[in-house]
Short mmCIF file of C-alpha atoms in Angstrom, two decimals:
data_model
loop_
_atom_site.label_atom_id
_atom_site.label_comp_id
_atom_site.label_asym_id
_atom_site.label_seq_id
_atom_site.Cartn_x
_atom_site.Cartn_y
_atom_site.Cartn_z
CA MET A 1 99.33 101.98 98.34
CA CYS A 2 97.20 98.23 97.11
CA ILE A 3 96.30 95.84 99.20
CA ASP A 4 95.51 92.28 98.57
CA PHE A 5 91.96 91.47 99.52
CA LYS A 6 91.21 88.29 97.80
CA HIS A 7 90.58 87.76 101.28
CA ILE A 8 87.19 89.49 101.69
CA ASN A 9 86.36 88.47 98.69
CA ARG A 10 86.02 84.80 99.20
CA ALA A 11 84.44 85.68 101.92
CA TYR A 12 81.75 88.00 100.59
CA PRO A 13 78.64 87.29 97.49
CA LYS A 14 79.34 89.10 94.75
CA ASP A 15 77.14 92.13 94.71
CA HIS A 16 74.99 92.27 91.39
CA PHE A 17 73.99 95.71 90.86
CA PRO A 18 73.75 96.48 87.17
CA LEU A 19 75.52 98.72 85.86
CA PRO A 20 73.54 101.45 83.26
CA ARG A 21 73.79 100.49 79.49
CA ILE A 22 76.26 103.19 77.91
CA ASP A 23 74.24 103.09 75.16
CA GLN A 24 71.13 104.98 77.10
CA ILE A 25 73.34 107.59 78.10
CA VAL A 26 74.61 108.42 74.86
CA ASP A 27 71.31 107.61 73.04
CA SER A 28 69.82 110.23 76.17
CA THR A 29 71.62 112.67 76.20
CA ALA A 30 72.47 113.92 72.31
CA GLY A 31 70.32 116.59 71.11
CA CYS A 32 70.50 118.48 74.31
CA LYS A 33 71.22 122.74 73.81
CA ARG A 34 73.45 122.29 77.08
CA LEU A 35 75.39 119.41 79.07
CA SER A 36 77.89 120.69 82.03
CA PHE A 37 80.41 117.75 82.56
CA LEU A 38 81.22 116.80 86.28
CA ASP A 39 83.99 114.15 87.88
CA ALA A 40 83.09 112.27 91.45
CA TYR A 41 86.59 112.64 92.98
CA SER A 42 87.96 109.49 93.55
CA GLY A 43 84.82 107.85 93.31
CA HIS A 44 84.88 105.02 95.80
CA HIS A 45 87.06 106.56 98.61
CA GLN A 46 84.07 108.95 99.07
CA ILE A 47 81.67 105.87 100.90
CA CYS A 48 82.18 105.88 105.12
CA LEU A 49 82.66 101.79 105.18
CA PHE A 50 79.91 100.33 108.20
CA GLY A 51 82.53 100.43 111.79
CA LEU A 52 82.53 96.96 112.23
CA ASP A 53 83.53 96.63 108.83
CA GLU A 54 86.97 98.92 109.18
CA ILE A 55 88.70 95.85 111.09
CA LYS A 56 88.41 93.79 108.17
CA THR A 57 90.47 96.34 105.81
CA ALA A 58 92.96 96.57 108.43
CA PHE A 59 96.66 96.55 107.38
CA ILE A 60 100.59 96.83 109.17
CA THR A 61 103.26 98.85 108.87
CA PRO A 62 106.63 98.93 110.18
CA PHE A 63 104.45 101.98 112.79
CA GLU A 64 101.33 100.94 113.63
CA CYS A 65 97.90 99.31 112.08
CA PHE A 66 95.24 101.20 110.87
CA CYS A 67 92.26 100.39 109.10
CA TYR A 68 90.51 101.60 106.97
CA ILE A 69 86.85 104.15 107.44
CA THR A 70 86.25 104.48 103.90
CA MET A 71 85.79 101.91 100.46
CA PRO A 72 89.28 100.88 99.46
CA PHE A 73 90.25 100.18 95.80
CA GLY A 74 90.53 96.64 95.23
CA LEU A 75 87.05 95.33 97.28
CA LYS A 76 84.75 93.13 95.12
CA ASN A 77 81.90 95.73 95.80
CA ALA A 78 83.52 99.04 95.37
CA GLY A 79 81.99 100.01 91.98
CA ALA A 80 78.39 98.20 92.41
CA THR A 81 78.47 100.09 95.96
CA PHE A 82 78.87 102.96 94.24
CA MET A 83 77.10 102.89 92.03
CA ARG A 84 74.20 101.76 93.68
CA MET A 85 75.31 105.67 95.97
CA ILE A 86 74.76 107.39 93.05
CA GLN A 87 72.01 106.43 91.44
CA LYS A 88 70.35 106.70 95.03
CA CYS A 89 71.43 109.56 95.42
CA PHE A 90 69.80 111.27 91.86
CA LEU A 91 66.65 108.95 91.74
CA ASP A 92 64.39 112.19 90.77
CA GLN A 93 67.03 113.24 87.47
CA ILE A 94 68.34 110.24 85.75
CA SER A 95 67.20 110.02 82.92
CA ARG A 96 65.11 113.13 83.24
CA ASN A 97 68.15 115.93 83.85
CA VAL A 98 71.71 113.15 84.62
CA GLU A 99 73.25 110.92 83.64
CA ALA A 100 75.49 108.27 85.78
CA TYR A 101 77.99 106.05 84.81
CA MET A 102 79.98 105.37 88.31
CA ASP A 103 81.71 108.37 88.68
CA ASP A 104 80.94 110.20 85.02
CA ILE A 105 78.59 111.96 85.42
CA VAL A 106 75.91 114.41 82.83
CA VAL A 107 73.66 117.18 83.72
CA LYS A 108 71.89 117.90 80.58
CA SER A 109 69.44 121.01 80.03
CA ARG A 110 66.58 120.08 76.89
CA LYS A 111 67.05 123.86 77.10
CA GLY A 112 69.96 127.02 77.49
CA SER A 113 68.32 129.03 79.83
CA ASP A 114 66.84 125.28 81.95
CA LEU A 115 70.70 124.84 82.62
CA LEU A 116 71.90 126.57 85.64
CA THR A 117 68.53 125.41 87.52
CA ASP A 118 69.55 121.72 86.81
CA LEU A 119 72.87 122.54 88.45
CA ALA A 120 71.16 124.77 90.94
CA GLU A 121 69.28 120.91 91.73
CA THR A 122 72.57 118.16 90.66
CA PHE A 123 74.91 120.10 93.06
CA ALA A 124 71.77 120.14 95.58
CA ASN A 125 71.75 116.33 96.01
CA LEU A 126 75.91 116.29 95.52
CA ARG A 127 75.64 118.04 98.75
CA ARG A 128 73.19 115.67 100.69
CA TYR A 129 74.78 113.08 99.39
CA ASP A 130 78.70 114.47 100.27
CA ILE A 131 79.93 113.81 97.15
CA LYS A 132 82.23 115.66 96.76
CA LEU A 133 83.34 116.64 92.43
CA ASN A 134 87.14 116.98 90.69
CA PRO A 135 87.16 119.94 89.25
CA THR A 136 89.82 119.79 86.92
CA LYS A 137 87.90 117.34 84.69
CA CYS A 138 84.63 119.27 85.62
CA THR A 139 82.90 121.69 82.08
CA PHE A 140 79.36 123.54 82.26
CA GLY A 141 77.04 124.52 80.45
CA VAL A 142 79.19 123.40 76.69
CA PRO A 143 77.55 122.55 74.00
CA GLY A 144 78.90 119.47 72.81
CA GLY A 145 82.01 117.20 74.52
CA LYS A 146 83.35 113.50 75.32
CA LEU A 147 81.00 111.72 77.50
CA LEU A 148 82.07 107.43 77.51
CA SER A 149 84.47 108.33 74.92
CA TYR A 150 82.38 109.33 72.53
CA LEU A 151 80.76 112.37 71.24
CA VAL A 152 77.55 113.48 71.57
CA SER A 153 76.12 117.12 70.95
CA GLU A 154 72.87 119.19 69.80
CA ARG A 155 72.96 117.30 66.31
CA GLY A 156 74.00 113.61 67.60
CA ILE A 157 75.96 111.61 68.20
CA ASP A 158 79.64 112.52 65.83
CA ILE A 159 82.64 109.27 65.52
CA ASN A 160 85.36 109.79 68.15
CA PRO A 161 88.80 110.52 65.70
CA GLU A 162 91.03 109.14 68.31
CA LYS A 163 88.81 105.74 68.29
CA ILE A 164 89.16 105.49 64.46
CA GLY A 165 91.82 106.58 63.70
CA ALA A 166 93.53 102.74 63.35
CA ILE A 167 90.87 102.33 61.14
CA VAL A 168 91.83 105.55 59.17
CA ARG A 169 95.64 105.19 59.08
CA MET A 170 94.82 101.50 56.97
CA LYS A 171 96.34 100.52 54.22
CA ARG A 172 93.92 99.87 51.34
CA PRO A 173 93.72 95.56 50.40
CA GLU A 174 95.81 95.37 47.41
CA CYS A 175 94.67 91.77 47.60
CA LEU A 176 92.43 88.78 49.32
CA HIS A 177 94.94 87.59 51.24
CA ASP A 178 94.82 91.58 52.96
CA VAL A 179 91.75 91.25 53.20
#
């Protein structure tokens, strides 16, 4: 279900909380011995609304009037609010053994022996903030994987074949007009 919140979005000021830079996240993850990729389940739907704000998300059905109790899709500050919560959750871990971009979280272990300690600390923080993960999208203790469309591993950053497919399939130019 999708509700048009344009009237609420016009009334509230824009939250200019900055998203982390993807290049810095990828660069700091490359070169780690073990990586664990986590996905927060339904992102901003895990953020409870302030009680007095619930009525502002009211919608009517043929049966009754309902209100959202968690942050619905379509609010302009939902992304910034969720990212602020993630940053607060992993405050002591970000850049040290965790990188996060919205609902994509990677636990990076510089040494293989640190993996369980890093995961225990991460899960303790997730539990403290009551953030649920999507187990079908989580991968633990792998030497490399896909992070924000980049392939990262202990060797560094590799080219993602899915992203360069069009360039690889491109025919060689035969005349100036083709260039």
